[in-house]
Every structure is written in C-alpha cells, then in structure tokens.
Short mmCIF file of C-alpha atoms and ligand atoms in Angstrom, two decimals:
data_model
loop_
_atom_site.label_atom_id
_atom_site.label_comp_id
_atom_site.label_asym_id
_atom_site.label_seq_id
_atom_site.Cartn_x
_atom_site.Cartn_y
_atom_site.Cartn_z
CA UNK A 1 92.21 75.58 132.12
CA UNK A 2 92.07 78.11 134.95
CA UNK A 3 90.67 81.45 133.93
CA UNK A 4 93.10 84.37 134.34
CA UNK A 5 90.10 86.37 135.59
CA UNK A 6 89.91 84.05 138.59
CA UNK A 7 93.55 84.35 139.54
CA UNK A 8 94.39 88.04 139.96
CA UNK A 9 93.05 91.55 139.33
CA UNK A 10 93.67 92.58 135.68
CA UNK A 11 96.36 95.17 136.40
CA UNK A 12 98.35 92.59 138.36
CA UNK A 13 97.69 89.68 136.01
CA UNK A 14 98.86 91.74 133.01
CA UNK A 15 102.23 92.64 134.47
CA UNK A 16 105.37 93.32 132.39
CA UNK A 17 106.12 89.63 131.81
CA UNK A 18 102.59 88.50 130.97
CA UNK A 19 101.98 91.53 128.75
CA UNK A 20 105.12 90.89 126.72
CA UNK A 21 104.35 87.16 126.40
CA UNK A 22 100.76 87.86 125.46
CA UNK A 23 101.71 90.27 122.73
CA UNK A 24 104.46 88.23 121.12
CA UNK A 25 102.59 84.92 121.06
CA UNK A 26 101.76 84.23 117.42
CA UNK A 27 98.83 82.08 118.51
CA UNK A 28 97.30 84.92 120.50
CA UNK A 29 98.06 87.43 117.76
CA UNK A 30 96.17 85.38 115.24
CA UNK A 31 93.15 84.71 117.48
CA UNK A 32 92.86 88.38 118.49
CA UNK A 33 93.22 89.47 114.87
CA UNK A 34 90.50 87.08 113.75
CA UNK A 35 88.10 88.32 116.41
CA UNK A 36 88.88 91.95 115.68
CA UNK A 37 88.13 91.43 112.00
CA UNK A 38 84.88 89.76 112.95
CA UNK A 39 83.94 92.65 115.24
CA UNK A 40 84.82 95.14 112.50
CA UNK A 41 82.59 93.39 110.00
CA UNK A 42 79.74 93.56 112.52
CA UNK A 43 80.35 97.29 112.99
CA UNK A 44 79.90 97.63 109.26
CA UNK A 45 81.64 101.01 109.00
CA UNK A 46 81.66 102.61 105.58
CA UNK A 47 83.90 105.61 106.26
CA UNK A 48 87.00 106.39 108.36
CA UNK A 49 85.64 106.52 111.92
CA UNK A 50 86.58 107.46 115.46
CA UNK A 51 86.53 104.22 117.48
CA UNK A 52 86.90 103.50 121.19
CA UNK A 53 88.82 100.31 122.02
CA UNK A 54 87.91 99.17 125.52
CA UNK A 55 90.64 97.04 127.12
CA UNK A 56 92.91 97.86 124.19
CA UNK A 57 95.87 96.11 125.83
CA UNK A 58 99.05 96.28 123.81
CA UNK A 59 97.19 97.45 120.71
CA UNK A 60 96.74 94.13 118.87
CA UNK A 61 93.08 95.00 118.17
CA UNK A 62 93.76 98.69 117.57
CA UNK A 63 96.50 98.13 115.00
CA UNK A 64 93.93 96.34 112.87
CA UNK A 65 91.58 99.32 113.05
CA UNK A 66 94.41 101.59 111.89
CA UNK A 67 95.21 99.41 108.92
CA UNK A 68 91.79 98.98 107.33
CA UNK A 69 92.38 100.11 103.73
CA UNK A 70 90.47 102.97 102.14
CA UNK A 71 88.67 100.50 99.88
CA UNK A 72 87.14 98.92 103.01
CA UNK A 73 86.09 102.21 104.62
CA UNK A 74 89.25 102.83 106.66
CA UNK A 75 91.65 103.61 108.04
CA UNK A 76 90.02 104.33 111.40
CA UNK A 77 91.34 106.41 114.25
CA UNK A 78 91.07 104.85 117.70
CA UNK A 79 91.39 105.74 121.34
CA UNK A 80 92.19 102.92 123.75
CA UNK A 81 91.43 102.41 127.44
CA UNK A 82 93.23 99.86 129.53
CA UNK A 83 93.74 99.24 133.23
CA UNK A 84 97.18 97.67 132.85
CA UNK A 85 100.14 100.07 132.64
CA UNK A 86 102.31 97.16 131.47
CA UNK A 87 100.02 96.42 128.52
CA UNK A 88 100.03 100.11 127.58
CA UNK A 89 103.81 100.12 127.91
CA UNK A 90 103.99 97.37 125.30
CA UNK A 91 101.56 99.37 123.13
CA UNK A 92 103.98 102.34 123.34
CA UNK A 93 106.90 100.17 122.31
CA UNK A 94 104.90 98.91 119.36
CA UNK A 95 104.18 102.53 118.43
CA UNK A 96 100.42 102.12 118.58
CA UNK A 97 98.66 104.70 116.42
CA UNK A 98 95.83 105.23 118.90
CA UNK A 99 95.84 107.49 121.94
CA UNK A 100 96.12 105.50 125.15
CA UNK A 101 94.38 106.01 128.50
CA UNK A 102 95.23 104.21 131.70
CA UNK A 103 91.69 103.79 132.95
CA UNK A 104 89.27 101.36 134.55
CA UNK A 105 86.27 100.92 132.27
CA UNK A 106 84.32 99.93 135.38
CA UNK A 107 84.65 103.56 136.51
CA UNK A 108 82.94 104.87 133.37
CA UNK A 109 83.92 106.25 129.97
CA UNK A 110 85.38 109.78 130.28
CA UNK A 111 84.36 111.28 126.92
CA UNK A 112 81.71 113.81 126.07
CA UNK A 113 78.38 112.64 124.62
CA UNK A 114 78.43 111.52 121.01
CA UNK A 115 82.23 111.31 120.74
CA UNK A 116 82.58 107.95 119.00
CA UNK A 117 81.19 106.46 115.80
CA UNK A 118 81.75 103.01 117.20
CA UNK A 119 83.41 100.97 119.92
CA UNK A 120 85.05 97.58 120.10
CA UNK A 121 86.19 95.50 122.99
CA UNK A 122 88.06 92.26 122.38
CA UNK A 123 88.39 89.77 125.25
CA UNK A 124 88.05 92.36 128.02
CA UNK A 125 84.50 92.95 129.27
CA UNK A 126 84.36 89.82 131.46
CA UNK A 127 87.11 91.41 133.56
CA UNK A 128 84.64 94.08 134.66
CA UNK A 129 82.94 91.44 136.79
CA UNK A 130 86.03 91.41 139.02
CA UNK A 131 85.47 93.46 142.13
CA UNK A 132 88.44 94.62 144.17
CA UNK A 133 86.93 96.70 146.93
CA UNK A 134 83.99 96.32 149.28
CA UNK A 135 82.45 99.56 148.06
CA UNK A 136 81.64 98.31 144.56
CA UNK A 137 79.77 95.46 142.89
CA UNK A 138 80.06 93.75 139.51
CA UNK A 139 76.62 95.14 138.58
CA UNK A 140 77.66 98.65 139.58
CA UNK A 141 80.83 98.45 137.49
CA UNK A 142 78.99 97.01 134.46
CA UNK A 143 76.28 99.66 134.74
CA UNK A 144 78.79 102.49 134.89
CA UNK A 145 80.65 101.08 131.91
CA UNK A 146 77.66 100.46 129.65
CA UNK A 147 75.86 103.70 130.49
CA UNK A 148 79.11 105.63 129.92
CA UNK A 149 79.65 103.80 126.65
CA UNK A 150 76.08 104.48 125.55
CA UNK A 151 76.48 108.21 126.15
CA UNK A 152 79.89 108.39 124.48
CA UNK A 153 78.60 106.87 121.22
CA UNK A 154 76.82 108.97 118.65
CA UNK A 155 73.25 108.13 117.74
CA UNK A 156 73.21 105.35 115.19
CA UNK A 157 76.60 104.22 116.53
CA UNK A 158 77.40 100.62 117.30
CA UNK A 159 79.59 98.68 119.69
CA UNK A 160 80.80 95.09 119.45
CA UNK A 161 82.21 93.41 122.54
CA UNK A 162 83.73 89.94 122.18
CA UNK A 163 83.89 88.49 125.67
CA UNK A 164 84.51 85.31 127.63
CA UNK A 165 81.84 84.95 130.31
CA UNK A 166 82.65 82.46 133.06
CA UNK A 167 79.16 80.94 132.87
CA UNK A 168 75.58 81.71 131.85
CA UNK A 169 75.00 83.78 134.94
CA UNK A 170 77.89 86.07 134.05
CA UNK A 171 76.77 86.24 130.43
CA UNK A 172 73.29 87.34 131.51
CA UNK A 173 74.74 89.84 133.97
CA UNK A 174 76.75 91.48 131.18
CA UNK A 175 73.99 91.42 128.56
CA UNK A 176 71.48 92.69 131.11
CA UNK A 177 73.65 95.67 132.04
CA UNK A 178 74.03 96.61 128.37
CA UNK A 179 70.29 96.56 127.81
CA UNK A 180 69.60 98.54 130.98
CA UNK A 181 71.93 101.24 129.66
CA UNK A 182 69.59 101.68 126.70
CA UNK A 183 71.36 99.68 124.00
CA UNK A 184 69.60 97.56 121.44
CA UNK A 185 71.49 94.35 122.16
CA UNK A 186 72.03 91.02 120.51
CA UNK A 187 74.36 88.17 121.26
CA UNK A 188 76.09 86.49 118.37
CA UNK A 189 77.80 83.15 118.90
CA UNK A 190 80.34 81.67 116.51
CA UNK A 191 81.39 78.03 116.62
CA UNK A 192 78.84 77.05 119.24
CA UNK A 193 79.78 73.86 121.06
CA UNK A 194 83.36 73.89 119.77
CA UNK A 195 86.51 74.81 121.65
CA UNK A 196 86.72 77.94 119.52
CA UNK A 197 83.30 79.19 120.59
CA UNK A 198 83.21 83.00 120.58
CA UNK A 199 80.54 85.38 121.88
CA UNK A 200 79.98 88.86 120.50
CA UNK A 201 77.65 91.31 122.17
CA UNK A 202 76.42 93.60 119.38
CA UNK A 203 75.04 96.90 120.65
CA UNK A 204 73.25 99.70 118.86
CA UNK A 205 72.43 103.23 119.93
CA UNK A 206 69.14 104.65 118.81
CA UNK A 207 68.43 101.70 116.53
CA UNK A 208 67.24 102.84 113.16
CA UNK A 209 70.17 102.13 110.95
CA UNK A 210 70.41 98.37 111.12
CA UNK A 211 67.25 96.79 109.78
CA UNK A 212 65.04 98.55 112.26
CA UNK A 213 67.58 98.02 115.00
CA UNK A 214 67.18 94.30 114.84
CA UNK A 215 70.38 92.45 115.53
CA UNK A 216 69.08 89.30 113.93
CA UNK A 217 69.08 91.26 110.66
CA UNK A 218 72.77 92.12 111.05
CA UNK A 219 73.84 88.54 111.32
CA UNK A 220 71.33 86.73 109.19
CA UNK A 221 72.98 85.05 106.25
CA UNK A 222 76.27 84.55 108.06
CA UNK A 223 77.28 80.93 108.12
CA UNK A 224 77.81 79.00 111.31
CA UNK A 225 76.23 81.66 113.44
CA UNK A 226 73.64 81.11 116.08
CA UNK A 227 71.57 84.14 116.83
CA UNK A 228 70.14 84.81 120.22
CA UNK A 229 67.86 87.79 120.21
CA UNK A 230 69.25 89.73 123.12
CA UNK A 231 66.17 91.86 123.55
CA UNK A 232 63.93 88.91 124.29
CA UNK A 233 66.13 86.97 126.68
CA UNK A 234 68.86 87.27 126.33
CA UNK A 235 84.78 92.96 105.18
CA UNK A 236 87.98 92.31 106.29
CA UNK A 237 90.85 94.79 106.62
CA UNK A 238 94.35 93.87 105.60
CA UNK A 239 97.37 94.57 107.71
CA UNK A 240 99.47 97.20 106.14
CA UNK A 241 103.07 97.92 106.76
CA UNK A 242 102.12 101.48 107.45
CA UNK A 243 104.47 104.37 107.47
CA UNK A 244 103.79 104.37 111.15
CA UNK A 245 104.93 106.79 113.74
CA UNK A 246 108.39 108.15 113.39
CA UNK A 247 109.62 108.82 116.81
CA UNK A 248 113.34 108.36 116.93
CA UNK A 249 114.83 111.10 119.01
CA UNK A 250 116.80 112.34 116.06
CA UNK A 251 113.69 112.70 113.98
CA UNK A 252 111.79 114.57 116.66
CA UNK A 253 114.64 116.98 117.10
CA UNK A 254 114.91 117.55 113.37
CA UNK A 255 111.22 118.21 113.20
CA UNK A 256 111.39 120.60 116.14
CA UNK A 257 114.20 122.39 114.42
CA UNK A 258 112.19 122.72 111.25
CA UNK A 259 109.14 123.90 113.17
CA UNK A 260 111.18 126.49 115.00
CA UNK A 261 112.50 127.80 111.74
CA UNK A 262 108.96 128.03 110.45
CA UNK A 263 108.11 130.16 113.47
CA UNK A 264 105.75 127.75 115.19
CA UNK A 265 105.87 127.49 118.94
CA UNK A 266 107.53 124.30 120.07
CA UNK A 267 108.05 123.42 123.70
CA UNK A 268 111.56 123.16 125.08
CA UNK A 269 113.34 119.90 124.39
CA UNK A 270 113.42 117.86 127.54
CA UNK A 271 115.85 115.09 128.28
CA UNK A 272 113.09 112.55 127.78
CA UNK A 273 112.12 113.48 124.26
CA UNK A 274 111.95 110.39 122.10
CA UNK A 275 113.06 108.00 124.80
CA UNK A 276 110.84 104.98 125.16
CA UNK A 277 109.90 103.90 128.64
CA UNK A 278 106.92 102.63 130.45
CA UNK A 279 105.19 105.51 132.15
CA UNK A 280 105.33 105.21 135.91
CA UNK A 281 102.37 106.96 137.47
CA UNK B 1 97.70 112.48 123.22
CA UNK B 2 96.40 114.12 120.08
CA UNK B 3 94.81 117.59 120.17
CA UNK B 4 91.81 115.83 118.64
CA UNK B 5 91.43 113.69 121.76
CA UNK B 6 91.64 116.75 124.02
CA UNK B 7 88.47 117.93 122.30
CA UNK B 8 86.55 114.86 123.48
CA UNK B 9 87.94 113.75 126.82
CA UNK B 10 86.17 114.91 129.99
CA UNK B 11 86.69 114.63 133.72
CA UNK B 12 86.06 111.03 134.83
CA UNK B 13 84.26 112.03 138.03
CA UNK B 14 80.55 111.47 137.92
CA UNK B 15 79.93 114.72 139.79
CA UNK B 16 81.53 116.64 136.90
CA UNK B 17 79.57 115.07 134.04
CA UNK B 18 76.87 117.72 134.09
CA UNK B 19 79.11 120.71 134.78
CA UNK B 20 80.03 122.96 131.83
CA UNK B 21 83.22 123.97 133.70
CA UNK B 22 84.52 120.38 133.44
CA UNK B 23 85.15 120.64 129.68
CA UNK B 24 87.60 121.09 128.14
CA UNK B 25 90.21 119.80 130.57
CA UNK B 26 92.97 122.41 130.88
CA UNK B 27 96.46 121.38 129.78
CA UNK B 28 99.22 122.39 132.21
CA UNK B 29 103.00 122.14 131.86
CA UNK B 30 102.45 120.52 128.51
CA UNK B 31 105.31 119.27 126.41
CA UNK B 32 104.18 118.97 122.82
CA UNK B 33 105.52 116.79 120.07
CA UNK B 34 104.76 116.53 116.38
CA UNK B 35 104.17 112.92 115.32
CA UNK B 36 103.82 112.58 111.59
CA UNK B 37 100.76 110.68 110.33
CA UNK B 38 99.34 109.89 106.91
CA UNK B 39 96.65 112.40 106.05
CA UNK B 40 93.13 110.92 106.17
CA UNK B 41 90.86 113.48 104.48
CA UNK B 42 87.64 111.52 104.96
CA UNK B 43 88.33 111.10 108.65
CA UNK B 44 88.83 114.84 109.12
CA UNK B 45 85.62 115.48 107.23
CA UNK B 46 83.83 112.97 109.46
CA UNK B 47 84.94 114.47 112.79
CA UNK B 48 84.86 118.17 111.87
CA UNK B 49 81.14 118.67 112.68
CA UNK B 50 81.67 116.91 116.02
CA UNK B 51 84.38 119.27 117.26
CA UNK B 52 83.63 121.77 119.99
CA UNK B 53 85.29 124.62 118.16
CA UNK B 54 85.38 127.07 121.07
CA UNK B 55 87.02 124.46 123.29
CA UNK B 56 89.56 123.76 120.54
CA UNK B 57 90.40 127.45 120.28
CA UNK B 58 90.82 127.77 124.04
CA UNK B 59 93.07 124.72 124.29
CA UNK B 60 95.19 125.89 121.35
CA UNK B 61 95.51 129.27 123.03
CA UNK B 62 96.64 127.72 126.29
CA UNK B 63 99.16 125.54 124.50
CA UNK B 64 100.59 128.53 122.63
CA UNK B 65 99.60 127.09 119.26
CA UNK B 66 98.35 129.12 116.33
CA UNK B 67 95.30 131.33 116.66
CA UNK B 68 92.24 129.64 115.15
CA UNK B 69 89.44 131.49 113.37
CA UNK B 70 86.49 132.31 115.62
CA UNK B 71 84.06 130.03 113.80
CA UNK B 72 84.47 126.44 112.69
CA UNK B 73 85.26 125.94 109.01
CA UNK B 74 82.63 124.36 106.82
CA UNK B 75 83.17 120.86 105.41
CA UNK B 76 83.00 122.45 101.96
CA UNK B 77 86.28 124.22 102.63
CA UNK B 78 88.17 120.96 103.12
CA UNK B 79 88.44 120.12 99.46
CA UNK B 80 89.31 122.05 96.36
CA UNK B 81 88.90 121.11 92.74
CA UNK B 82 91.46 123.57 91.44
CA UNK B 83 94.71 121.68 91.05
CA UNK B 84 97.67 123.16 92.89
CA UNK B 85 99.99 124.96 90.44
CA UNK B 86 102.83 122.50 90.99
CA UNK B 87 100.56 119.54 90.28
CA UNK B 88 99.05 120.78 87.03
CA UNK B 89 101.87 119.63 84.83
CA UNK B 90 101.75 116.09 86.16
CA UNK B 91 98.03 115.67 86.61
CA UNK B 92 96.32 113.96 83.72
CA UNK B 93 93.00 115.22 82.44
CA UNK B 94 90.83 112.91 84.57
CA UNK B 95 92.77 113.63 87.71
CA UNK B 96 92.74 117.39 87.40
CA UNK B 97 89.16 117.77 88.52
CA UNK B 98 89.22 115.33 91.42
CA UNK B 99 88.60 117.11 94.71
CA UNK B 100 91.88 117.38 96.57
CA UNK B 101 92.73 118.31 100.16
CA UNK B 102 92.73 122.06 100.68
CA UNK B 103 95.38 123.84 102.71
CA UNK B 104 92.78 124.13 105.48
CA UNK B 105 92.41 120.35 105.57
CA UNK B 106 96.19 119.94 105.78
CA UNK B 107 96.37 122.45 108.61
CA UNK B 108 93.58 120.71 110.51
CA UNK B 109 95.33 117.39 110.01
CA UNK B 110 98.55 118.78 111.46
CA UNK B 111 96.78 120.39 114.39
CA UNK B 112 94.34 117.61 115.30
CA UNK B 113 96.22 114.44 114.48
CA UNK B 114 99.93 115.26 114.38
CA UNK B 115 100.25 117.67 117.28
CA UNK B 116 100.34 115.64 120.48
CA UNK B 117 100.72 116.28 124.18
CA UNK B 118 103.59 114.14 125.29
CA UNK B 119 103.57 115.00 128.96
CA UNK B 120 101.98 117.36 131.44
CA UNK B 121 98.67 117.47 133.26
CA UNK B 122 95.03 117.85 132.36
CA UNK B 123 93.09 119.75 134.97
CA UNK B 124 89.33 119.73 135.50
CA UNK B 125 87.87 123.24 135.73
CA UNK B 126 85.08 122.00 137.99
CA UNK B 127 86.66 119.77 140.62
CA UNK B 128 90.33 120.66 140.12
CA UNK B 129 91.37 117.03 139.71
CA UNK B 130 94.67 116.68 137.85
CA UNK B 131 95.21 113.86 135.36
CA UNK B 132 98.87 113.15 134.64
CA UNK B 133 100.05 112.60 131.07
CA UNK B 134 103.32 110.73 130.64
CA UNK B 135 104.80 109.40 127.42
CA UNK B 136 101.56 110.48 125.80
CA UNK B 137 99.47 108.23 128.08
CA UNK B 138 96.92 109.88 130.35
CA UNK B 139 96.22 108.39 133.75
CA UNK B 140 92.45 108.45 134.30
CA UNK B 141 92.33 105.94 137.13
CA UNK B 142 90.34 107.47 139.95
CA UNK B 143 90.85 106.65 143.62
CA UNK B 144 87.69 104.80 144.64
CA UNK B 145 86.32 107.67 146.80
CA UNK B 146 86.19 109.90 143.69
CA UNK B 147 84.40 107.49 141.32
C1 SAM C 1 92.93 89.56 126.74
S1 SAM C 1 93.46 91.25 126.82
C2 SAM C 1 92.88 91.91 125.27
C3 SAM C 1 93.66 93.08 124.75
C4 SAM C 1 93.32 93.54 123.35
N1 SAM C 1 91.92 93.96 123.24
C5 SAM C 1 93.62 92.44 122.35
O1 SAM C 1 92.69 92.00 121.65
O2 SAM C 1 94.77 92.01 122.28
C6 SAM C 1 92.31 91.95 128.01
C7 SAM C 1 92.65 93.38 128.38
O3 SAM C 1 91.59 93.94 129.14
C8 SAM C 1 92.17 94.83 130.08
N2 SAM C 1 91.24 95.11 131.17
C9 SAM C 1 90.83 94.28 132.15
N3 SAM C 1 90.00 94.91 133.01
C10 SAM C 1 89.88 96.17 132.57
C11 SAM C 1 89.18 97.31 133.03
N4 SAM C 1 88.44 97.25 134.15
N5 SAM C 1 89.27 98.47 132.36
C12 SAM C 1 90.05 98.54 131.24
N6 SAM C 1 90.74 97.49 130.75
C13 SAM C 1 90.66 96.31 131.40
C14 SAM C 1 93.41 94.09 130.53
O4 SAM C 1 94.34 94.94 131.16
C15 SAM C 1 93.91 93.52 129.20
O5 SAM C 1 94.82 94.39 128.56
ZN1 ZN C 2 86.13 117.10 137.60
#
C-alpha cells in the first residue's frame, strides 16, 4: 500500500474529502480509538490533566481524552494542533471539546514552559519528516518539535507518540531527535511482525516518576509487548455520550441574553454567531 | 479558544521565546462566546497553580470581563465543607460533609473553561505578529521566513 506521507504534503493530503472520509470510516475510528486508549494507559494519568494532542486531526483521539470517566482519572482537557484546516473543520463540526490550533508541529510548540501534564500524538509524527521547502530539513523540523514539546511539558510529564515510520532509518531519526531534546525515551512495539504492528515512542521529562525514569519498567508485565530500550539504541476510558457543547445559534443568543441581564459584558452579536463553517484563513 | 488557553499560548516565533513582552498575547477585536461545559473541580485544582495570574488579569481587563482579585486564590478556597443552604434538606448525613465546589471554583470554571474567544486576533507584544482566530480556531502557521 502506498504511504499517504509519500504522496502529498499533509495539508493537501487531508483535504475536505479525505478528512471527511477518514473521520467517518468505522474501521479508522476503531483503530484510532484503540491506539489512543493504549497511549492513555502508558501516560498513566491519575487526575484530570491538561493534554496536548499533536496532529489532533478531526478530534478522534481528543474525544477519547475528554470522555475518560472520573473513576479512571479523567476527564482530561486537551488542546490540539493540526496542520490541516480541513481536519480541524471536521473537528468543529463534531463539536470537539478541545481548543484547536492550525499549526505545523515542525515549527515548534507555541506554549509557555511547563504548560502540559502530558502529550499524545496518534499517527502523526512521521509526517514531520516531510520537507516542503529548501530552507528546512527533516532533522530541523523534528528537533524544533521535540525541543518545543520538551519545554511545554511540566517536569515529571510524559508524552506518548504512536507513529508509522517508513523504515528503520526514519524510526531512528525520530527517536534520536526526541532523545537529543532531553527526553528519557523508550520505544514500545505491539504486535511485532503482524500487520497490526504499532510503535509507541514513550517520552518522559525529568525522569523520576516512572521507576527511575526507566521505560522498560512502564511496560514490563504487559503482554505481547517487545521493549526496546530507547536510551541504549534505540486503564481504559469509556466513551460517554457527554452533554457536549451546546452551540445552536438559538442557545448562544439565549445565553447572551441571560448574561446581559446579569450585567456581564457580552460582545455584540455578529451575523456569524453559532453558524458552523470551516474557517478560511 | 478558552480563556484558559490564552494563559498558556505564546508567540510561535523563536525570536520571541525569551522575551517577556511576548506573553500574554494580546486579544484584539475579540468576539466572546459562552460555551457551557460540565464542571471539573479536580481539573481546576490541578491547573490553578500553573496559571500566570497577572497575565490572566490583564487579558480579562482587555476583554472587558470581570475584575479579578490582585492575587491568585489558594487551592484551599476551591472547596467548602459547609453545605449550601438549599442543599441541606436533601443531603444525607454522609454527604453533608463532603467537600463541594465553592462559588470561587464555579466562577473560575466559567471564566477559564466556558468563556471562549470565538474570533479576533492575538497580537504578540514583542514582534507585533498577529494570529487570526476564526470559529474559535487560531492560525499559528508561520510563513517560513519567520520560523
Ligand atoms: C492519521 S491523522 C491522525 C489524526 C488524529 N490524531 C487521530 O488519531 O484521528 C494524522 C494527522 O496529522 C496531521 N499532521 C501532519 N503533519 C502535521 C504537522 N506538521 N503539524 C501538525 N499536524 C500534522 C495531519 O493533518 C492529520 O490530521
Ligand atoms: Zn512574537
């Protein structure tokens, strides 16, 4: 199968048609959900957290973060970055709970130091190896991303990136950049040798909290997992039918009305209030 | 974009990372919208110590929102064990002494998580770059000469 990464830049590949097809495919939904749950269990969060979702797309991964029940340490609040306006448009239509940024992770992570408890990235990081202009390199983009991510996480924070490297060279390039940024890094591989093989880069800031910062400790005892110690060489949430975001125009106007009566300052109603569109920048 | 997020986002330009003038980004021509969310007391407690309170006050001032106290509240003020008068009748004995969200916590929830910037611009105080916000989504793509 040809890799989408080899066909077009991500913002062109994930156009309106592809983004809609991607998001409504029940096969994709279930694979992305499975990987997000896996990443969440590796993050091992015990309290509602602020999470960065890198390459958040249409919010398939994020919606799972929002629906982790209280009994499993959730729900979490997330902020998503994505380079495709079409994907973010679909996220808007689906009323994603997270705040959305149209941004290229290869340009860095625009948040102040220590912002996030954790980060996830599901099926996105390999795209950073794509280079569109002569002034940049894959290494440069990966370095900017991982050093920005490192700074934006609080000490003791963790990131889990599930990714699809093209080959071993690309895998090493990505893992190497993460380690250079200062992360304690380990690569976890599920289903090795099968068609469903999945790679998770597990990253820690400032070590300490997980068994002396040793990734092998995080994954030991998990079945069917091969551990590669990255430094040498290389509980599940349930979906909830949440109350969600109420954003019908009528509701917004009612709320504005109520707020005005309560004496709070509310900005003038514009003709766009409550209308759903894709933002055109 | 939530007011919470405005307390964390910075200018994307590398040259601005070290400049104190680059944070917080200044909202301009902002249209605000209230988007109701379930209250998440433990989340508010988690992020409260991480807020830059002065930046939050400035941004609220610029957006014409309510005046905030000059110092950040303490996490202890987020919960109260005295049942609200209206609840007393219904609360059973065990429930009555459970810590419950204080009015302060509710107000912070409304401000940080329910008050959102739907459109406008965010302007860097250091380099002057303007980031557009449309439909709640902020455009942080930089032209390559600014990266
Ligand atoms: C396979 S989708 C995954 C989306 C989502 N995480 C999920 O699990 O459904 C990959 C996403 O990565 C995004 N992406 C690719 N390159 C990116 C970059 N440089 N910066 C931010 N996002 C990027 C794409 O636009 C796309 O939405
Ligand atoms: Zn700037």
